[in-house]
PDB file of C-alpha atoms in Angstrom:
ATOM      1  CA  MET A   1      -6.781 162.138  15.089  1.00  0.00           C
ATOM      2  CA  SER A   2      -3.419 163.081  16.426  1.00  0.00           C
ATOM      3  CA  LEU A   3      -2.301 166.282  17.741  1.00  0.00           C
ATOM      4  CA  ALA A   4      -0.733 168.322  15.120  1.00  0.00           C
ATOM      5  CA  TYR A   5       2.413 170.855  16.248  1.00  0.00           C
ATOM      6  CA  GLY A   6       3.447 174.191  15.013  1.00  0.00           C
ATOM      7  CA  ILE A   7       6.309 176.525  16.150  1.00  0.00           C
ATOM      8  CA  GLN A   8       6.208 180.110  16.292  1.00  0.00           C
ATOM      9  CA  LEU A   9       9.733 181.281  14.773  1.00  0.00           C
ATOM     10  CA  PRO A  10      12.673 182.466  16.945  1.00  0.00           C
ATOM     11  CA  VAL A  11      14.245 185.806  15.385  1.00  0.00           C
ATOM     12  CA  GLN A  12      11.368 187.207  13.427  1.00  0.00           C
ATOM     13  CA  SER A  13       9.989 188.795  16.389  1.00  0.00           C
ATOM     14  CA  GLN A  14      11.885 189.397  19.839  1.00  0.00           C
ATOM     15  CA  SER A  15       9.426 190.598  22.605  1.00  0.00           C
ATOM     16  CA  THR A  16      10.978 190.552  25.993  1.00  0.00           C
ATOM     17  CA  ILE A  17       8.340 187.918  26.911  1.00  0.00           C
ATOM     18  CA  TYR A  18       9.878 184.971  25.048  1.00  0.00           C
ATOM     19  CA  ALA A  19      12.977 186.040  22.899  1.00  0.00           C
ATOM     20  CA  GLU A  20      16.015 183.897  24.020  1.00  0.00           C
ATOM     21  CA  PRO A  21      19.289 186.272  24.352  1.00  0.00           C
ATOM     22  CA  TRP A  22      20.705 184.628  21.360  1.00  0.00           C
ATOM     23  CA  GLU A  23      18.332 185.847  19.223  1.00  0.00           C
ATOM     24  CA  ALA A  24      19.559 189.428  19.288  1.00  0.00           C
ATOM     25  CA  ALA A  25      22.670 188.773  17.198  1.00  0.00           C
ATOM     26  CA  ALA A  26      20.828 186.297  14.889  1.00  0.00           C
ATOM     27  CA  GLY A  27      19.624 186.704  11.266  1.00  0.00           C
ATOM     28  CA  PRO A  28      18.484 184.809   8.383  1.00  0.00           C
ATOM     29  CA  GLU A  29      20.862 181.846   8.584  1.00  0.00           C
ATOM     30  CA  ASP A  30      19.313 181.232  11.789  1.00  0.00           C
ATOM     31  CA  LEU A  31      16.029 181.656  10.689  1.00  0.00           C
ATOM     32  CA  LEU A  32      16.805 179.163   7.611  1.00  0.00           C
ATOM     33  CA  ALA A  33      18.164 176.570  10.281  1.00  0.00           C
ATOM     34  CA  VAL A  34      15.483 176.738  12.163  1.00  0.00           C
ATOM     35  CA  ALA A  35      12.959 176.218   9.598  1.00  0.00           C
ATOM     36  CA  ARG A  36      14.644 173.561   7.800  1.00  0.00           C
ATOM     37  CA  ALA A  37      14.609 171.586  11.063  1.00  0.00           C
ATOM     38  CA  ALA A  38      11.097 172.093  11.703  1.00  0.00           C
ATOM     39  CA  ASP A  39      10.155 170.807   8.332  1.00  0.00           C
ATOM     40  CA  ARG A  40      12.102 167.642   8.564  1.00  0.00           C
ATOM     41  CA  ALA A  41      10.622 167.157  12.063  1.00  0.00           C
ATOM     42  CA  GLY A  42       7.089 167.232  10.834  1.00  0.00           C
ATOM     43  CA  PHE A  43       5.685 170.259  12.244  1.00  0.00           C
ATOM     44  CA  ALA A  44       2.330 171.398  11.160  1.00  0.00           C
ATOM     45  CA  TYR A  45       3.624 175.000  10.473  1.00  0.00           C
ATOM     46  CA  LEU A  46       5.856 177.792  11.054  1.00  0.00           C
ATOM     47  CA  ALA A  47       4.192 180.959  11.842  1.00  0.00           C
ATOM     48  CA  CYS A  48       5.746 184.418  11.793  1.00  0.00           C
ATOM     49  CA  CYS A  49       4.051 187.710  13.571  1.00  0.00           C
ATOM     50  CA  ASP A  50       3.185 191.193  12.217  1.00  0.00           C
ATOM     51  CA  HIS A  51       3.842 194.694  13.392  1.00  0.00           C
ATOM     52  CA  VAL A  52       4.453 197.336  10.980  1.00  0.00           C
ATOM     53  CA  ALA A  53       6.100 199.894  13.439  1.00  0.00           C
ATOM     54  CA  VAL A  54       6.492 199.856  17.526  1.00  0.00           C
ATOM     55  CA  PRO A  55       6.309 203.165  19.166  1.00  0.00           C
ATOM     56  CA  ARG A  56       9.160 204.127  21.631  1.00  0.00           C
ATOM     57  CA  ARG A  57       7.018 203.804  24.796  1.00  0.00           C
ATOM     58  CA  LEU A  58       6.672 200.060  23.896  1.00  0.00           C
ATOM     59  CA  ALA A  59       9.976 199.281  22.522  1.00  0.00           C
ATOM     60  CA  SER A  60      11.566 198.227  25.632  1.00  0.00           C
ATOM     61  CA  ALA A  61       9.388 195.445  26.165  1.00  0.00           C
ATOM     62  CA  MET A  62       8.084 194.608  22.771  1.00  0.00           C
ATOM     63  CA  SER A  63      11.512 195.114  21.048  1.00  0.00           C
ATOM     64  CA  THR A  64      11.390 196.742  17.190  1.00  0.00           C
ATOM     65  CA  VAL A  65      12.409 193.583  15.727  1.00  0.00           C
ATOM     66  CA  TRP A  66       9.333 192.361  13.767  1.00  0.00           C
ATOM     67  CA  TYR A  67       9.885 190.757  10.320  1.00  0.00           C
ATOM     68  CA  ASP A  68       7.311 191.342   7.680  1.00  0.00           C
ATOM     69  CA  PRO A  69       5.677 187.874   7.800  1.00  0.00           C
ATOM     70  CA  VAL A  70       4.761 187.839   3.945  1.00  0.00           C
ATOM     71  CA  ALA A  71       8.621 188.573   2.914  1.00  0.00           C
ATOM     72  CA  THR A  72       9.807 186.079   5.890  1.00  0.00           C
ATOM     73  CA  LEU A  73       7.272 183.202   5.033  1.00  0.00           C
ATOM     74  CA  ALA A  74       8.052 183.548   1.440  1.00  0.00           C
ATOM     75  CA  PHE A  75      11.787 183.254   2.047  1.00  0.00           C
ATOM     76  CA  LEU A  76      11.163 180.170   4.138  1.00  0.00           C
ATOM     77  CA  ALA A  77       9.006 178.581   1.805  1.00  0.00           C
ATOM     78  CA  ALA A  78      11.731 178.243  -0.903  1.00  0.00           C
ATOM     79  CA  ALA A  79      13.892 176.269   2.106  1.00  0.00           C
ATOM     80  CA  THR A  80      10.717 173.986   3.093  1.00  0.00           C
ATOM     81  CA  GLY A  81       8.851 171.267   1.382  1.00  0.00           C
ATOM     82  CA  ARG A  82       6.043 170.188   3.720  1.00  0.00           C
ATOM     83  CA  THR A  83       5.301 172.498   6.834  1.00  0.00           C
ATOM     84  CA  ARG A  84       2.625 175.078   6.435  1.00  0.00           C
ATOM     85  CA  LEU A  85       3.145 179.030   6.434  1.00  0.00           C
ATOM     86  CA  LEU A  86       1.043 180.814   9.183  1.00  0.00           C
ATOM     87  CA  SER A  87       0.924 184.313   9.829  1.00  0.00           C
ATOM     88  CA  HIS A  88       0.181 184.367  13.452  1.00  0.00           C
ATOM     89  CA  VAL A  89      -1.398 187.131  13.443  1.00  0.00           C
ATOM     90  CA  ALA A  90      -1.387 189.406  10.454  1.00  0.00           C
ATOM     91  CA  VAL A  91      -3.175 192.719  11.402  1.00  0.00           C
ATOM     92  CA  VAL A  92      -5.313 192.673   8.440  1.00  0.00           C
ATOM     93  CA  GLY A  93      -7.224 195.913   9.287  1.00  0.00           C
ATOM     94  CA  LEU A  94      -3.793 198.063   8.839  1.00  0.00           C
ATOM     95  CA  ARG A  95      -4.102 197.714   5.050  1.00  0.00           C
ATOM     96  CA  HIS A  96      -6.800 197.660   2.230  1.00  0.00           C
ATOM     97  CA  PRO A  97      -8.005 193.883   1.634  1.00  0.00           C
ATOM     98  CA  LEU A  98      -6.913 193.902  -1.997  1.00  0.00           C
ATOM     99  CA  LEU A  99      -3.386 194.581  -1.013  1.00  0.00           C
ATOM    100  CA  THR A 100      -3.216 191.789   1.636  1.00  0.00           C
ATOM    101  CA  ALA A 101      -5.052 189.654  -0.984  1.00  0.00           C
ATOM    102  CA  LYS A 102      -2.244 190.120  -3.535  1.00  0.00           C
ATOM    103  CA  GLN A 103       0.510 189.356  -0.935  1.00  0.00           C
ATOM    104  CA  TYR A 104      -0.942 185.977   0.651  1.00  0.00           C
ATOM    105  CA  ALA A 105      -2.239 184.880  -2.594  1.00  0.00           C
ATOM    106  CA  THR A 106       1.224 185.115  -4.008  1.00  0.00           C
ATOM    107  CA  LEU A 107       2.759 183.526  -1.044  1.00  0.00           C
ATOM    108  CA  ASP A 108       0.308 180.569  -1.277  1.00  0.00           C
ATOM    109  CA  HIS A 109       1.104 180.445  -5.213  1.00  0.00           C
ATOM    110  CA  LEU A 110       4.779 180.493  -4.659  1.00  0.00           C
ATOM    111  CA  SER A 111       4.610 177.997  -1.853  1.00  0.00           C
ATOM    112  CA  GLY A 112       2.174 175.336  -3.472  1.00  0.00           C
ATOM    113  CA  GLY A 113      -0.756 175.887  -1.318  1.00  0.00           C
ATOM    114  CA  ARG A 114       0.586 175.999   2.021  1.00  0.00           C
ATOM    115  CA  LEU A 115      -0.637 179.554   3.359  1.00  0.00           C
ATOM    116  CA  VAL A 116      -2.737 179.420   6.838  1.00  0.00           C
ATOM    117  CA  LEU A 117      -3.948 183.163   7.206  1.00  0.00           C
ATOM    118  CA  GLY A 118      -3.993 183.988  10.826  1.00  0.00           C
ATOM    119  CA  VAL A 119      -5.626 187.440  11.376  1.00  0.00           C
ATOM    120  CA  GLY A 120      -6.229 189.824  14.604  1.00  0.00           C
ATOM    121  CA  ALA A 121      -7.714 192.970  15.497  1.00  0.00           C
ATOM    122  CA  GLY A 122      -4.160 194.375  16.706  1.00  0.00           C
ATOM    123  CA  HIS A 123      -3.434 196.443  19.808  1.00  0.00           C
ATOM    124  CA  VAL A 124      -0.839 199.192  19.175  1.00  0.00           C
ATOM    125  CA  ARG A 125      -2.724 202.710  18.608  1.00  0.00           C
ATOM    126  CA  GLU A 126      -0.090 204.516  17.415  1.00  0.00           C
ATOM    127  CA  GLU A 127       0.544 201.573  14.707  1.00  0.00           C
ATOM    128  CA  PHE A 128      -3.111 202.318  13.323  1.00  0.00           C
ATOM    129  CA  GLU A 129      -2.716 206.099  13.597  1.00  0.00           C
ATOM    130  CA  ALA A 130       0.446 206.352  11.552  1.00  0.00           C
ATOM    131  CA  LEU A 131      -1.033 204.386   8.783  1.00  0.00           C
ATOM    132  CA  GLY A 132      -4.547 206.032   8.697  1.00  0.00           C
ATOM    133  CA  ALA A 133      -6.171 202.841  10.055  1.00  0.00           C
ATOM    134  CA  ASP A 134      -9.224 203.299  12.744  1.00  0.00           C
ATOM    135  CA  PHE A 135      -7.856 201.759  15.844  1.00  0.00           C
ATOM    136  CA  GLU A 136     -11.411 202.471  17.904  1.00  0.00           C
ATOM    137  CA  ARG A 137     -13.515 200.360  15.423  1.00  0.00           C
ATOM    138  CA  ARG A 138     -10.818 197.858  14.534  1.00  0.00           C
ATOM    139  CA  GLY A 139     -12.810 194.991  15.399  1.00  0.00           C
ATOM    140  CA  ALA A 140     -15.511 195.954  13.006  1.00  0.00           C
ATOM    141  CA  VAL A 141     -12.887 196.622  10.243  1.00  0.00           C
ATOM    142  CA  LEU A 142     -11.644 193.053  11.021  1.00  0.00           C
ATOM    143  CA  ASP A 143     -14.881 191.697  10.639  1.00  0.00           C
ATOM    144  CA  GLU A 144     -15.460 193.267   7.113  1.00  0.00           C
ATOM    145  CA  THR A 145     -11.766 192.657   6.010  1.00  0.00           C
ATOM    146  CA  ILE A 146     -12.236 188.702   6.354  1.00  0.00           C
ATOM    147  CA  ASP A 147     -15.062 188.907   4.272  1.00  0.00           C
ATOM    148  CA  ALA A 148     -13.761 190.539   1.585  1.00  0.00           C
ATOM    149  CA  LEU A 149     -10.724 188.443   1.905  1.00  0.00           C
ATOM    150  CA  ARG A 150     -12.467 185.536   1.483  1.00  0.00           C
ATOM    151  CA  ALA A 151     -13.702 186.791  -1.971  1.00  0.00           C
ATOM    152  CA  ALA A 152     -10.242 188.249  -2.971  1.00  0.00           C
ATOM    153  CA  LEU A 153      -8.608 184.886  -1.767  1.00  0.00           C
ATOM    154  CA  GLY A 154     -11.325 182.682  -3.326  1.00  0.00           C
ATOM    155  CA  PRO A 155     -11.380 181.307  -6.674  1.00  0.00           C
ATOM    156  CA  GLU A 156     -12.375 184.194  -9.045  1.00  0.00           C
ATOM    157  CA  GLU A 157     -10.114 186.378 -10.933  1.00  0.00           C
ATOM    158  CA  PHE A 158     -11.880 189.297 -10.681  1.00  0.00           C
ATOM    159  CA  PRO A 159     -13.193 189.358  -6.734  1.00  0.00           C
ATOM    160  CA  GLU A 160     -16.159 191.095  -5.858  1.00  0.00           C
ATOM    161  CA  HIS A 161     -17.113 192.431  -2.355  1.00  0.00           C
ATOM    162  CA  HIS A 162     -19.740 195.397  -1.276  1.00  0.00           C
ATOM    163  CA  GLY A 163     -19.121 196.167   2.274  1.00  0.00           C
ATOM    164  CA  LYS A 164     -19.381 199.432   4.377  1.00  0.00           C
ATOM    165  CA  LEU A 165     -16.005 200.003   4.363  1.00  0.00           C
ATOM    166  CA  TYR A 166     -14.668 198.284   1.280  1.00  0.00           C
ATOM    167  CA  ASP A 167     -16.040 198.239  -2.338  1.00  0.00           C
ATOM    168  CA  PHE A 168     -14.876 196.581  -5.180  1.00  0.00           C
ATOM    169  CA  GLU A 169     -15.158 194.423  -8.466  1.00  0.00           C
ATOM    170  CA  GLY A 170     -14.015 194.204 -11.915  1.00  0.00           C
ATOM    171  CA  LEU A 171     -10.832 194.654 -10.696  1.00  0.00           C
ATOM    172  CA  GLY A 172      -8.555 191.053 -11.680  1.00  0.00           C
ATOM    173  CA  GLN A 173      -5.779 189.697  -9.529  1.00  0.00           C
ATOM    174  CA  ARG A 174      -3.526 186.774 -10.297  1.00  0.00           C
ATOM    175  CA  PRO A 175      -1.902 184.614  -9.517  1.00  0.00           C
ATOM    176  CA  ARG A 176      -4.577 183.169  -7.478  1.00  0.00           C
ATOM    177  CA  PRO A 177      -4.297 180.806  -4.416  1.00  0.00           C
ATOM    178  CA  VAL A 178      -3.182 177.355  -4.960  1.00  0.00           C
ATOM    179  CA  GLN A 179      -5.865 176.448  -2.476  1.00  0.00           C
ATOM    180  CA  ASP A 180      -9.597 176.722  -3.115  1.00  0.00           C
ATOM    181  CA  ARG A 181      -9.867 177.820   0.206  1.00  0.00           C
ATOM    182  CA  VAL A 182      -7.387 179.481   1.873  1.00  0.00           C
ATOM    183  CA  PRO A 183      -7.851 178.638   5.693  1.00  0.00           C
ATOM    184  CA  VAL A 184      -8.481 181.597   8.037  1.00  0.00           C
ATOM    185  CA  TRP A 185      -7.672 181.456  11.766  1.00  0.00           C
ATOM    186  CA  VAL A 186      -8.796 184.261  14.061  1.00  0.00           C
ATOM    187  CA  GLY A 187      -6.861 184.952  16.708  1.00  0.00           C
ATOM    188  CA  GLY A 188      -7.588 186.609  20.296  1.00  0.00           C
ATOM    189  CA  SER A 189      -9.521 185.634  23.390  1.00  0.00           C
ATOM    190  CA  SER A 190     -11.654 188.260  23.812  1.00  0.00           C
ATOM    191  CA  PRO A 191     -15.795 187.565  23.463  1.00  0.00           C
ATOM    192  CA  ALA A 192     -15.862 189.421  20.215  1.00  0.00           C
ATOM    193  CA  ALA A 193     -12.469 187.575  19.207  1.00  0.00           C
ATOM    194  CA  LEU A 194     -14.103 184.078  20.088  1.00  0.00           C
ATOM    195  CA  ARG A 195     -17.300 185.191  18.287  1.00  0.00           C
ATOM    196  CA  ARG A 196     -15.503 186.176  15.249  1.00  0.00           C
ATOM    197  CA  ALA A 197     -13.571 182.973  15.044  1.00  0.00           C
ATOM    198  CA  ALA A 198     -16.727 180.915  15.517  1.00  0.00           C
ATOM    199  CA  LEU A 199     -18.627 182.653  12.724  1.00  0.00           C
ATOM    200  CA  LYS A 200     -15.950 184.027  10.536  1.00  0.00           C
ATOM    201  CA  GLY A 201     -13.005 181.428  10.841  1.00  0.00           C
ATOM    202  CA  ASP A 202     -11.870 177.997   9.756  1.00  0.00           C
ATOM    203  CA  GLY A 203      -9.654 178.134  13.355  1.00  0.00           C
ATOM    204  CA  TRP A 204      -9.111 179.688  16.200  1.00  0.00           C
ATOM    205  CA  LEU A 205      -5.619 180.738  17.747  1.00  0.00           C
ATOM    206  CA  PRO A 206      -5.687 181.959  21.303  1.00  0.00           C
ATOM    207  CA  GLN A 207      -3.467 184.343  22.941  1.00  0.00           C
ATOM    208  CA  GLY A 208      -1.688 182.246  25.230  1.00  0.00           C
ATOM    209  CA  ASP A 209      -4.763 181.043  27.365  1.00  0.00           C
ATOM    210  CA  PRO A 210      -3.879 178.822  30.446  1.00  0.00           C
ATOM    211  CA  ARG A 211      -5.049 175.689  30.171  1.00  0.00           C
ATOM    212  CA  GLY A 212      -8.041 176.318  33.023  1.00  0.00           C
ATOM    213  CA  VAL A 213      -9.725 178.723  30.546  1.00  0.00           C
ATOM    214  CA  LEU A 214      -9.434 176.744  27.302  1.00  0.00           C
ATOM    215  CA  PRO A 215     -12.377 174.253  27.855  1.00  0.00           C
ATOM    216  CA  ASP A 216     -15.074 176.998  28.095  1.00  0.00           C
ATOM    217  CA  ARG A 217     -13.740 178.751  25.660  1.00  0.00           C
ATOM    218  CA  ILE A 218     -13.759 175.894  23.171  1.00  0.00           C
ATOM    219  CA  ALA A 219     -17.259 174.988  24.140  1.00  0.00           C
ATOM    220  CA  ARG A 220     -18.253 178.562  23.539  1.00  0.00           C
ATOM    221  CA  ILE A 221     -16.833 178.474  20.262  1.00  0.00           C
ATOM    222  CA  ARG A 222     -18.583 175.030  19.300  1.00  0.00           C
ATOM    223  CA  ARG A 223     -21.917 176.483  20.701  1.00  0.00           C
ATOM    224  CA  LEU A 224     -21.967 179.545  18.934  1.00  0.00           C
ATOM    225  CA  ARG A 225     -20.888 177.833  15.715  1.00  0.00           C
ATOM    226  CA  GLU A 226     -24.036 175.229  16.378  1.00  0.00           C
ATOM    227  CA  GLU A 227     -26.430 177.862  16.832  1.00  0.00           C
ATOM    228  CA  ALA A 228     -25.538 179.554  13.620  1.00  0.00           C
ATOM    229  CA  GLY A 229     -25.621 176.342  11.723  1.00  0.00           C
ATOM    230  CA  ILE A 230     -22.320 176.424  10.589  1.00  0.00           C
ATOM    231  CA  GLU A 231     -20.924 173.272   9.711  1.00  0.00           C
ATOM    232  CA  GLY A 232     -17.445 171.967   8.350  1.00  0.00           C
ATOM    233  CA  PRO A 233     -13.996 171.393   9.808  1.00  0.00           C
ATOM    234  CA  PHE A 234     -12.752 173.972  12.548  1.00  0.00           C
ATOM    235  CA  THR A 235      -9.263 174.146  13.801  1.00  0.00           C
ATOM    236  CA  VAL A 236      -8.945 174.662  17.587  1.00  0.00           C
ATOM    237  CA  GLY A 237      -5.458 175.781  18.652  1.00  0.00           C
ATOM    238  CA  ALA A 238      -3.505 176.295  21.747  1.00  0.00           C
ATOM    239  CA  ILE A 239      -0.428 177.907  22.905  1.00  0.00           C
ATOM    240  CA  ALA A 240       1.883 175.533  25.087  1.00  0.00           C
ATOM    241  CA  GLU A 241       3.858 176.325  28.194  1.00  0.00           C
ATOM    242  CA  PRO A 242       7.846 176.571  27.256  1.00  0.00           C
ATOM    243  CA  LEU A 243       8.958 173.179  26.760  1.00  0.00           C
ATOM    244  CA  TYR A 244      12.453 171.328  26.723  1.00  0.00           C
ATOM    245  CA  VAL A 245      12.849 167.902  25.999  1.00  0.00           C
ATOM    246  CA  GLY A 246      15.325 166.113  28.282  1.00  0.00           C
ATOM    247  CA  THR A 247      16.900 166.921  31.505  1.00  0.00           C
ATOM    248  CA  PRO A 248      18.129 170.510  31.248  1.00  0.00           C
ATOM    249  CA  GLY A 249      21.704 171.229  32.803  1.00  0.00           C
ATOM    250  CA  TRP A 250      20.385 175.192  32.847  1.00  0.00           C
ATOM    251  CA  ASP A 251      17.355 176.960  34.842  1.00  0.00           C
ATOM    252  CA  VAL A 252      14.903 176.625  32.004  1.00  0.00           C
ATOM    253  CA  GLY A 253      12.280 178.324  34.444  1.00  0.00           C
ATOM    254  CA  ARG A 254       9.492 177.342  36.461  1.00  0.00           C
ATOM    255  CA  ARG A 255       6.973 177.188  33.826  1.00  0.00           C
ATOM    256  CA  THR A 256       8.740 175.095  31.352  1.00  0.00           C
ATOM    257  CA  VAL A 257       7.617 171.439  30.560  1.00  0.00           C
ATOM    258  CA  SER A 258      11.000 169.747  30.867  1.00  0.00           C
ATOM    259  CA  GLY A 259      11.809 165.824  31.083  1.00  0.00           C
ATOM    260  CA  PRO A 260      11.741 162.740  29.013  1.00  0.00           C
ATOM    261  CA  ALA A 261       9.869 162.368  25.774  1.00  0.00           C
ATOM    262  CA  GLY A 262       7.025 160.620  27.745  1.00  0.00           C
ATOM    263  CA  ALA A 263       6.356 163.289  30.295  1.00  0.00           C
ATOM    264  CA  VAL A 264       6.476 166.044  27.917  1.00  0.00           C
ATOM    265  CA  ALA A 265       3.792 163.974  25.268  1.00  0.00           C
ATOM    266  CA  GLU A 266       1.766 163.619  28.558  1.00  0.00           C
ATOM    267  CA  SER A 267       1.537 167.349  29.061  1.00  0.00           C
ATOM    268  CA  LEU A 268       0.646 168.043  25.593  1.00  0.00           C
ATOM    269  CA  ARG A 269      -1.951 165.173  25.284  1.00  0.00           C
ATOM    270  CA  ALA A 270      -3.924 167.091  27.931  1.00  0.00           C
ATOM    271  CA  TYR A 271      -4.489 169.654  25.280  1.00  0.00           C
ATOM    272  CA  ARG A 272      -6.174 167.070  22.621  1.00  0.00           C
ATOM    273  CA  ALA A 273      -8.302 165.673  25.693  1.00  0.00           C
ATOM    274  CA  MET A 274      -9.719 169.540  25.670  1.00  0.00           C
ATOM    275  CA  GLY A 275     -10.849 169.789  22.151  1.00  0.00           C
ATOM    276  CA  VAL A 276      -7.508 171.193  20.899  1.00  0.00           C
ATOM    277  CA  ASP A 277      -6.459 170.286  17.234  1.00  0.00           C
ATOM    278  CA  GLN A 278      -3.060 171.840  16.954  1.00  0.00           C
ATOM    279  CA  VAL A 279      -0.676 173.269  19.494  1.00  0.00           C
ATOM    280  CA  GLN A 280       1.986 175.828  19.420  1.00  0.00           C
ATOM    281  CA  VAL A 281       5.241 174.947  20.840  1.00  0.00           C
ATOM    282  CA  ARG A 282       8.522 177.009  21.816  1.00  0.00           C
ATOM    283  CA  PHE A 283      11.744 175.448  23.280  1.00  0.00           C
ATOM    284  CA  ARG A 284      14.161 176.924  25.495  1.00  0.00           C
ATOM    285  CA  SER A 285      17.410 176.994  24.253  1.00  0.00           C
ATOM    286  CA  ARG A 286      20.887 179.120  24.264  1.00  0.00           C
ATOM    287  CA  SER A 287      21.751 178.752  20.614  1.00  0.00           C
ATOM    288  CA  ARG A 288      20.265 178.221  17.180  1.00  0.00           C
ATOM    289  CA  THR A 289      21.835 174.473  17.451  1.00  0.00           C
ATOM    290  CA  GLU A 290      20.455 174.133  20.751  1.00  0.00           C
ATOM    291  CA  LEU A 291      17.309 175.104  19.174  1.00  0.00           C
ATOM    292  CA  ALA A 292      17.550 172.625  16.087  1.00  0.00           C
ATOM    293  CA  ALA A 293      18.361 169.872  18.473  1.00  0.00           C
ATOM    294  CA  GLN A 294      15.473 170.364  20.568  1.00  0.00           C
ATOM    295  CA  ILE A 295      12.930 170.537  17.465  1.00  0.00           C
ATOM    296  CA  GLU A 296      14.920 167.582  15.992  1.00  0.00           C
ATOM    297  CA  GLN A 297      14.304 165.617  19.383  1.00  0.00           C
ATOM    298  CA  PHE A 298      10.913 166.536  19.714  1.00  0.00           C
ATOM    299  CA  GLY A 299       9.977 165.159  16.327  1.00  0.00           C
ATOM    300  CA  GLU A 300      11.829 161.849  16.717  1.00  0.00           C
ATOM    301  CA  GLU A 301      10.784 161.111  20.468  1.00  0.00           C
ATOM    302  CA  VAL A 302       7.617 163.212  21.548  1.00  0.00           C
ATOM    303  CA  ALA A 303       5.762 163.449  18.302  1.00  0.00           C
ATOM    304  CA  PRO A 304       5.102 159.853  18.006  1.00  0.00           C
ATOM    305  CA  LEU A 305       3.626 159.688  21.297  1.00  0.00           C
ATOM    306  CA  LEU A 306       1.099 162.467  20.721  1.00  0.00           C
ATOM    307  CA  PRO A 307      -1.861 160.350  18.847  1.00  0.00           C
TER     308      PRO A 307
END
């Protein structure tokens, strides 16, 4: 089985940890160009983050640029044809599950069944407090929200869920998702997040875990699923170091994996050997044009070497 590759889109989130300088002045046309390049290059998915509001104390590091994932992915769905649309990650505990289901079911319907719902617990206290959500119990809220979303994104026009936090039945929602089962990938790397991914998810989205810790965490997830008697497909993800295909003529940073296609592919194949199914990549770039070129070069030269 080959190693799938996806991309966290530029522009739509601009944390100082990863945003390139050119993104500050970028906008919808840049997003479209990058998404179309990734679609042509065979990328498995385009990913978009989720923050409703960033408090002033975090704004200098996180920035306040966080596009809404549903609006952004729907916008890009109309401009792409193959690549899947991933929320990485939606902080679903901030919203009632019926509201979340309405938004993402519509996205799946409009895109022809290309949604992957990535979910996470969230980490910004002020965001929860402003929206009246429970920050202290966000893990428990997420656990039940996943169950409620399974029902609300399932095949039934009138979904039913009876839990401690949410209780609904007899309320119809259409359009239904195109997919019989919308994949739910669970983000996070804490012990609770690993357990949640193993027992409730169809996949795992680690939060930038270094390579050295991945094998143990993947083994833990597989052990938890085996102990619980859970079978069926499960997608293990990873986030690669920054990449640059070819010899860069500028300082791309010491952590960046760069060089000819064979060297980049060799570095990524190590993830497959650990049991990773899909790897999220991010390319160093100085402009939209350079990023699109990197994406195209990756698809043409590196991707064929990944199986």
